[in-house]
Amino acid sequence: MSALVVRAGPVSALVERRALVASCVLVAAIAGLALAALCRGDSWDAPGDVLQGLLGRGDSAVIVREWRLPRVTAAIVFGAALGAAGSVFQNLTRNALGSPDVIGLDAGSYTGVLIAITLFGGTAAGLATGALAGGLATAAAVCALALRSGVSGLRLVVVGIAVNAMLTATNSWIVLRADLDVAIAATGWQAGTLNGVEWAGLRFPLIVIGALAVLLAALSQGMRQAALGDDVAAASGLGLGRFRLLAVLAGVGLTAGVTAAAGPIVFVGLVAPQIGRRIAGAAGVPPLPAALTGAALLLAADLIAQTVLSPVQLPVGAVTTVLGGGYLCLLLFKEVERG
Amino acid sequence: MKGRLTARDATLRYGDRVVSADLDLDVPDGAFTAIVGANACGKSTLLRSFARLLAPSSGHIAFDGRDVRDYRPKTIAREMAFLPQGLVAPENMVVRQLVARGRYPHQTLLSTWSADDERAVTAAMTAAGVTDLAERRMENLSGGQRQRVWIAMVLAQETPYLLLDEPTTFLDITHQYQLLALLARLRDDGRTIIAVLHDVNQACRFADHIVAMRDGRVVAAGAPADIVDAALIKEVFDLSCVITPDPVTGTPMIVPTGEYAG
């Protein structure tokens, strides 16, 4: 059999062998990249010292645990959140282009953040609220605009790309009009960065993302069912209206949680679900491989961002943009060829 | 014959286009009902409204006297399964995975592959003749094989009511008759079958109850021997024919006369 049956008391599941192996490989890759990232300082530290430091022993304990670990944790959790959010929207739109960053949700969350900074100052809760409100408003706007001419995945994507462009322009305008100190703070963030991430700033986003991950796990069966098409999903007992609402909420919330903490990190949500499903050999675009791939991707991108122009640290968003831009072009070509 | 599934004064429409107005219909329980009619006469629309995919703009589609859309989705999906037309499986999906999706209304957050699920999927694949295809990807199958897999998925739902929209599409003639015989066997086991069928002769041979539709109206409903005559076929299909007993089953069989009105 190519699948394993798991049954214990009220719990039962069928686990595809290929997906299980792929998940283990991805987790190992994440662990390896995380160790490398923990070793990465002004120079590379020996892994043995770093592991000692991680356990609170040796000279490097403070550096590893207070400086590098938050950043590595952020890269893993944010990458996973972006990948999972991408899989939610690619499932909903049934289109590989339908990811939050392409349809403007990152930009919308960032607009919310900018408004929160300029109007209310930059408290963590204010930023998170701004990001979530901005993301939800954008999602509502994109859906409303796409619905007017009938729902189809590609139409929603095209409308989303247009909304994304308008929001990006709006964001630049807000930054130009803002006071100098606000503008400087905002631009430092515009590309999405993990530079200077600390535990204190991570607490709130981690709680939000953790809660939404639970919601997403609860929705994953419905997501599999929805992938069969609206008619089959509804006829087999999926309440489509409620499912879609919760899925959009989870997807927007995950994106907004990341944006509030690190700014808009684009393209992870676009690329990770597609790579993940190929690695897992899965049907449709399942969220777990997408999340694991997203974590590995963002860790790798952040390592590159710290290394290529060292000692200058690039924002990780710049690296994901370069990596993802090429992929987006490829997808657009394919989409156009398909008609 | 009375049934639990009924349409009362139901008006079915897509936007401004009214397909059926004030439709009344009883689906007899434990019987095989075939809905027949010309293209675009509203038979699929009627079936979709029974399957909760289309809400009547007025009137009711009811199950046990309660509007089908008032039930919790999973509750009603354990009572009736629906096979729509024109289905496309997600990329990379293998046959056994697709059939297993039919178990969705029986599953909970924690239990997604119970012994019951496994038994039902195995039985459904056997009944639909797709056991040998279990590990094949859907995109690599022929149209007829795919159709049988979708039918297996609907069977795996193990519902007392089975709604099928042109289930014989894509099937070669042998598989058409095999499927209809399977549906008749399920009826013999006590299930209620409602199928949109294109072939009136097949409908007469296998169904207990025929609903003939034209322009969104039910022209006649009843046992094939009672309602199918040349006048009905003329009214429903605009086709001149003679009716002769099927030499094998004795059920009505239509033979066109050769005057094909334009």
Coordinates of C-alpha atoms in Angstrom, one line a residue, chain A:
Chain A
M1 CA 0.0 0.0 0.0
S2 CA 1.1 3.5 -0.7
A3 CA -0.7 4.8 2.3
L4 CA -0.6 4.0 6.1
V5 CA -3.7 3.6 8.2
V6 CA -3.6 5.2 11.6
R7 CA -6.4 4.2 14.0
A8 CA -6.4 4.8 17.8
G9 CA -9.6 5.1 19.7
P10 CA -11.8 7.9 18.1
V11 CA -8.9 9.0 15.9
S12 CA -8.4 7.6 12.5
A13 CA -6.5 8.8 9.4
L14 CA -5.0 7.7 6.2
V15 CA -1.5 9.0 5.7
E16 CA 0.1 8.9 2.2
R17 CA 3.5 7.4 2.4
R18 CA 4.9 9.9 -0.1
A19 CA 3.6 12.9 1.8
L20 CA 5.0 11.5 5.1
V21 CA 8.5 11.0 3.6
A22 CA 8.3 14.5 2.0
S23 CA 7.3 16.1 5.3
C24 CA 10.3 14.4 7.1
V25 CA 12.7 15.6 4.4
L26 CA 11.3 19.1 4.6
V27 CA 11.6 19.2 8.4
A28 CA 15.2 17.9 8.2
A29 CA 15.9 20.7 5.7
I30 CA 14.4 23.3 8.0
A31 CA 16.5 22.0 10.9
G32 CA 19.7 22.1 8.8
L33 CA 19.0 25.6 7.6
A34 CA 18.0 26.7 11.1
L35 CA 21.3 25.5 12.5
A36 CA 23.2 27.2 9.7
A37 CA 21.3 30.5 10.4
L38 CA 22.1 30.2 14.1
C39 CA 25.8 29.9 13.2
R40 CA 25.6 32.9 11.0
G41 CA 26.9 36.1 12.7
D42 CA 29.6 38.5 11.6
S43 CA 31.5 35.4 10.9
W44 CA 30.4 31.7 11.0
D45 CA 30.5 30.1 14.4
A46 CA 31.2 26.4 14.9
P47 CA 27.9 24.4 15.1
G48 CA 29.1 22.7 18.3
D49 CA 29.5 26.1 20.1
V50 CA 26.2 27.2 18.8
L51 CA 24.4 24.1 20.1
Q52 CA 26.1 24.6 23.5
G53 CA 24.9 28.2 23.4
L54 CA 21.4 27.1 22.5
L55 CA 21.4 25.1 25.7
G56 CA 22.5 28.1 27.7
R57 CA 26.2 27.1 28.0
G58 CA 29.3 28.8 26.9
D59 CA 30.1 32.4 25.8
S60 CA 27.7 32.5 22.9
A61 CA 24.6 31.7 24.9
V62 CA 23.2 35.3 24.9
I63 CA 24.1 35.9 21.2
V64 CA 22.5 32.7 20.1
R65 CA 19.4 32.7 22.3
E66 CA 18.5 36.4 22.4
W67 CA 19.8 37.6 19.0
R68 CA 19.8 34.8 16.5
L69 CA 17.1 32.5 17.7
P70 CA 14.3 35.0 17.5
R71 CA 15.2 35.7 13.9
V72 CA 15.4 32.0 13.0
T73 CA 12.1 31.4 14.8
A74 CA 10.5 34.3 12.9
A75 CA 11.8 33.0 9.6
I76 CA 10.4 29.5 10.2
V77 CA 7.0 30.6 11.6
F78 CA 6.5 33.5 9.1
G79 CA 7.6 31.4 6.2
A80 CA 5.2 28.6 7.2
A81 CA 2.4 31.2 7.7
L82 CA 3.0 32.7 4.3
G83 CA 3.1 29.3 2.6
A84 CA -0.1 28.1 4.3
A85 CA -1.9 31.4 3.4
G86 CA -0.7 30.9 -0.2
S87 CA -2.2 27.4 -0.3
V88 CA -5.5 28.7 1.2
F89 CA -5.9 31.2 -1.6
Q90 CA -4.6 29.0 -4.4
N91 CA -7.2 26.5 -3.3
L92 CA -10.0 29.0 -3.1
T93 CA -9.2 30.5 -6.5
R94 CA -8.2 27.1 -8.0
N95 CA -5.4 29.0 -9.6
A96 CA -1.6 28.8 -9.0
L97 CA -1.5 32.6 -9.3
G98 CA -4.1 33.2 -6.7
S99 CA -1.8 33.8 -3.8
P100 CA -2.2 36.6 -1.2
D101 CA 0.9 38.6 -2.4
V102 CA -0.2 38.6 -6.0
I103 CA -3.8 39.6 -5.3
G104 CA -2.8 42.5 -3.1
L105 CA -3.4 41.2 0.4
D106 CA 0.2 41.8 1.5
A107 CA 0.1 45.4 0.1
G108 CA -3.3 45.9 1.7
S109 CA -2.0 44.7 5.1
Y110 CA 0.9 47.1 4.7
T111 CA -1.5 50.0 3.9
G112 CA -3.2 49.1 7.2
V113 CA 0.1 49.2 9.0
L114 CA 1.0 52.5 7.5
I115 CA -2.3 54.0 8.4
A116 CA -1.9 52.6 11.9
I117 CA 1.6 54.2 12.2
T118 CA 0.6 57.6 10.9
L119 CA -2.6 57.9 12.8
F120 CA -2.2 56.0 16.0
G121 CA 1.6 55.6 16.4
G122 CA 3.3 52.2 16.2
T123 CA 2.1 50.0 19.1
A124 CA 2.3 46.3 18.4
A125 CA -1.4 45.8 18.8
G126 CA -2.1 48.8 16.7
L127 CA 0.1 47.5 13.9
A128 CA -1.5 44.0 14.0
T129 CA -5.0 45.5 14.0
G130 CA -4.0 47.8 11.1
A131 CA -2.5 44.9 9.1
L132 CA -5.6 42.6 9.7
A133 CA -8.1 45.4 8.9
G134 CA -6.1 46.3 5.7
G135 CA -5.9 42.7 4.6
L136 CA -9.6 42.0 5.2
A137 CA -10.7 45.2 3.5
T138 CA -8.5 44.3 0.5
A139 CA -9.9 40.7 0.4
A140 CA -13.4 42.1 0.5
A141 CA -12.7 44.6 -2.2
V142 CA -11.1 42.1 -4.5
C143 CA -13.9 39.6 -4.1
A144 CA -16.6 42.3 -4.6
L145 CA -14.9 43.6 -7.8
A146 CA -14.3 40.0 -9.2
L147 CA -17.9 38.9 -8.3
R148 CA -19.5 41.6 -10.3
S149 CA -18.6 39.8 -13.5
G150 CA -19.0 36.3 -12.2
V151 CA -16.5 34.3 -10.1
S152 CA -13.7 32.6 -11.9
G153 CA -10.2 32.0 -10.5
L154 CA -8.3 33.9 -13.2
R155 CA -10.6 36.9 -13.1
L156 CA -10.1 37.2 -9.4
V157 CA -6.4 37.0 -9.9
V158 CA -6.4 39.7 -12.6
V159 CA -8.5 42.0 -10.4
G160 CA -6.2 41.3 -7.5
I161 CA -3.1 42.2 -9.5
A162 CA -4.8 45.6 -10.4
V163 CA -5.7 46.2 -6.7
N164 CA -2.2 45.3 -5.7
A165 CA -0.8 47.9 -8.1
M166 CA -3.1 50.6 -6.7
L167 CA -2.3 49.7 -3.1
T168 CA 1.4 49.8 -3.8
A169 CA 1.0 53.3 -5.2
T170 CA -1.1 54.3 -2.2
N171 CA 1.6 53.0 0.1
S172 CA 4.2 55.1 -1.6
W173 CA 1.9 58.1 -1.4
I174 CA 1.4 57.6 2.3
V175 CA 5.1 57.4 2.9
L176 CA 5.8 60.5 0.8
R177 CA 3.2 62.5 2.8
A178 CA 4.2 61.3 6.2
D179 CA 6.5 63.0 8.7
L180 CA 10.1 62.2 8.2
D181 CA 10.7 59.9 11.1
V182 CA 7.5 57.9 10.3
A183 CA 8.6 57.8 6.6
I184 CA 12.0 56.4 7.5
A185 CA 10.6 53.8 9.8
A186 CA 8.1 52.8 7.2
T187 CA 10.5 52.5 4.3
G188 CA 12.9 50.4 6.3
W189 CA 10.0 48.0 6.4
Q190 CA 8.6 48.3 3.0
A191 CA 10.5 45.3 1.5
G192 CA 9.8 43.0 4.4
T193 CA 12.7 42.3 6.7
L194 CA 13.7 40.1 9.6
N195 CA 16.6 42.4 10.6
G196 CA 16.5 43.4 14.3
V197 CA 13.7 40.9 15.2
E198 CA 13.4 40.5 19.0
W199 CA 11.4 38.1 21.2
A200 CA 9.4 41.1 22.5
G201 CA 8.1 42.0 19.1
L202 CA 7.4 38.3 18.2
R203 CA 5.1 37.4 21.0
F204 CA 1.9 38.8 19.6
P205 CA 2.4 37.6 15.9
L206 CA 3.3 34.1 17.2
I207 CA 0.1 33.9 19.2
V208 CA -2.0 35.1 16.3
I209 CA -0.3 32.8 13.8
G210 CA -0.5 29.8 16.2
A211 CA -4.3 30.3 16.7
L212 CA -4.9 30.6 12.9
A213 CA -2.8 27.5 12.3
V214 CA -5.2 25.6 14.5
L215 CA -8.1 27.0 12.5
L216 CA -6.5 26.1 9.3
A217 CA -5.9 22.5 10.5
A218 CA -9.6 22.3 11.3
L219 CA -10.4 23.6 7.8
S220 CA -8.0 21.3 5.9
Q221 CA -10.5 18.5 5.3
G222 CA -13.0 21.0 3.9
M223 CA -10.2 22.4 1.7
R224 CA -9.6 18.9 0.2
Q225 CA -13.3 18.6 -0.4
A226 CA -13.6 22.1 -2.0
A227 CA -10.8 21.1 -4.4
L228 CA -13.3 18.7 -6.1
G229 CA -15.4 21.7 -7.3
D230 CA -18.3 23.6 -5.7
D231 CA -21.0 21.2 -6.8
V232 CA -19.3 18.0 -5.4
A233 CA -18.2 19.8 -2.3
A234 CA -21.6 21.2 -1.5
A235 CA -23.4 17.9 -2.4
S236 CA -21.1 15.9 -0.2
G237 CA -21.8 18.1 2.8
L238 CA -19.4 21.0 2.9
G239 CA -21.1 24.3 3.9
L240 CA -19.4 26.4 1.2
G241 CA -20.4 29.9 2.5
R242 CA -19.1 29.3 6.0
F243 CA -16.1 27.4 4.8
R244 CA -15.0 30.2 2.4
L245 CA -15.5 32.9 5.0
L246 CA -13.3 31.0 7.6
A247 CA -10.7 30.1 5.0
V248 CA -10.4 33.7 3.8
L249 CA -10.2 34.8 7.5
A250 CA -7.4 32.3 8.2
G251 CA -5.5 33.2 5.0
V252 CA -5.8 37.0 5.5
G253 CA -5.0 36.6 9.2
L254 CA -1.8 34.6 8.6
T255 CA -0.6 37.1 5.9
A256 CA -1.5 40.1 8.2
G257 CA 0.2 38.6 11.2
V258 CA 3.5 38.3 9.2
T259 CA 3.1 41.8 7.7
A260 CA 2.5 43.4 11.0
A261 CA 5.7 42.0 12.4
A262 CA 8.0 42.0 9.4
G263 CA 6.4 44.0 6.6
P264 CA 5.2 42.6 3.3
I265 CA 7.4 39.6 2.4
V266 CA 6.2 38.7 -1.0
F267 CA 6.3 35.6 -3.2
V268 CA 6.7 33.0 -0.5
G269 CA 3.0 32.5 -0.6
L270 CA 3.1 32.2 -4.3
V271 CA 6.0 29.8 -4.7
A272 CA 5.9 27.6 -1.6
P273 CA 2.5 25.8 -2.2
Q274 CA 3.4 24.8 -5.7
I275 CA 6.9 23.5 -4.7
G276 CA 5.4 21.8 -1.6
R277 CA 2.7 19.9 -3.5
R278 CA 5.3 18.7 -6.1
I279 CA 7.6 17.5 -3.3
A280 CA 4.7 15.8 -1.5
G281 CA 3.3 14.4 -4.8
A282 CA -0.1 15.6 -3.5
A283 CA -3.4 16.1 -5.2
G284 CA -4.5 19.7 -5.1
V285 CA -2.6 22.3 -3.0
P286 CA -2.5 21.0 0.6
P287 CA -1.5 23.4 3.4
L288 CA 1.1 21.3 5.3
P289 CA 3.7 20.8 2.5
A290 CA 3.1 24.5 1.6
A291 CA 3.8 25.6 5.2
L292 CA 7.0 23.4 5.5
T293 CA 8.3 24.6 2.1
G294 CA 7.5 28.2 3.1
A295 CA 9.5 27.9 6.3
A296 CA 12.5 26.3 4.4
L297 CA 12.3 29.0 1.7
L298 CA 12.2 32.0 4.0
L299 CA 15.1 30.6 6.1
A300 CA 17.2 30.1 3.0
A301 CA 16.2 33.5 1.7
D302 CA 17.1 35.2 5.0
L303 CA 20.5 33.4 5.0
I304 CA 21.1 34.7 1.5
A305 CA 20.0 38.2 2.5
Q306 CA 22.5 38.2 5.4
T307 CA 25.3 36.8 3.3
V308 CA 25.5 38.2 -0.3
L309 CA 26.4 41.8 0.6
S310 CA 27.8 41.1 4.0
P311 CA 28.3 43.1 6.2
V312 CA 25.3 44.9 4.7
Q313 CA 22.1 43.0 5.5
L314 CA 19.5 43.0 2.8
P315 CA 15.8 42.9 3.6
V316 CA 14.7 39.3 3.1
G317 CA 11.8 40.6 1.0
A318 CA 14.3 41.8 -1.6
V319 CA 15.7 38.3 -1.9
T320 CA 12.2 36.6 -2.1
T321 CA 11.2 39.2 -4.7
V322 CA 14.2 38.3 -6.9
L323 CA 13.6 34.6 -6.5
G324 CA 9.8 34.8 -6.9
G325 CA 9.7 37.3 -9.7
G326 CA 11.2 34.9 -12.2
Y327 CA 8.7 32.2 -11.1
L328 CA 5.8 34.6 -11.5
C329 CA 6.8 35.4 -15.1
L330 CA 7.0 31.7 -15.8
L331 CA 3.5 31.2 -14.4
L332 CA 2.0 34.1 -16.3
F333 CA 3.5 32.8 -19.6
K334 CA 1.9 29.4 -18.9
E335 CA -1.4 31.0 -18.0
V336 CA -1.5 33.0 -21.2
E337 CA -0.6 30.0 -23.3
R338 CA -3.4 28.0 -21.6
G339 CA -5.7 30.8 -22.7

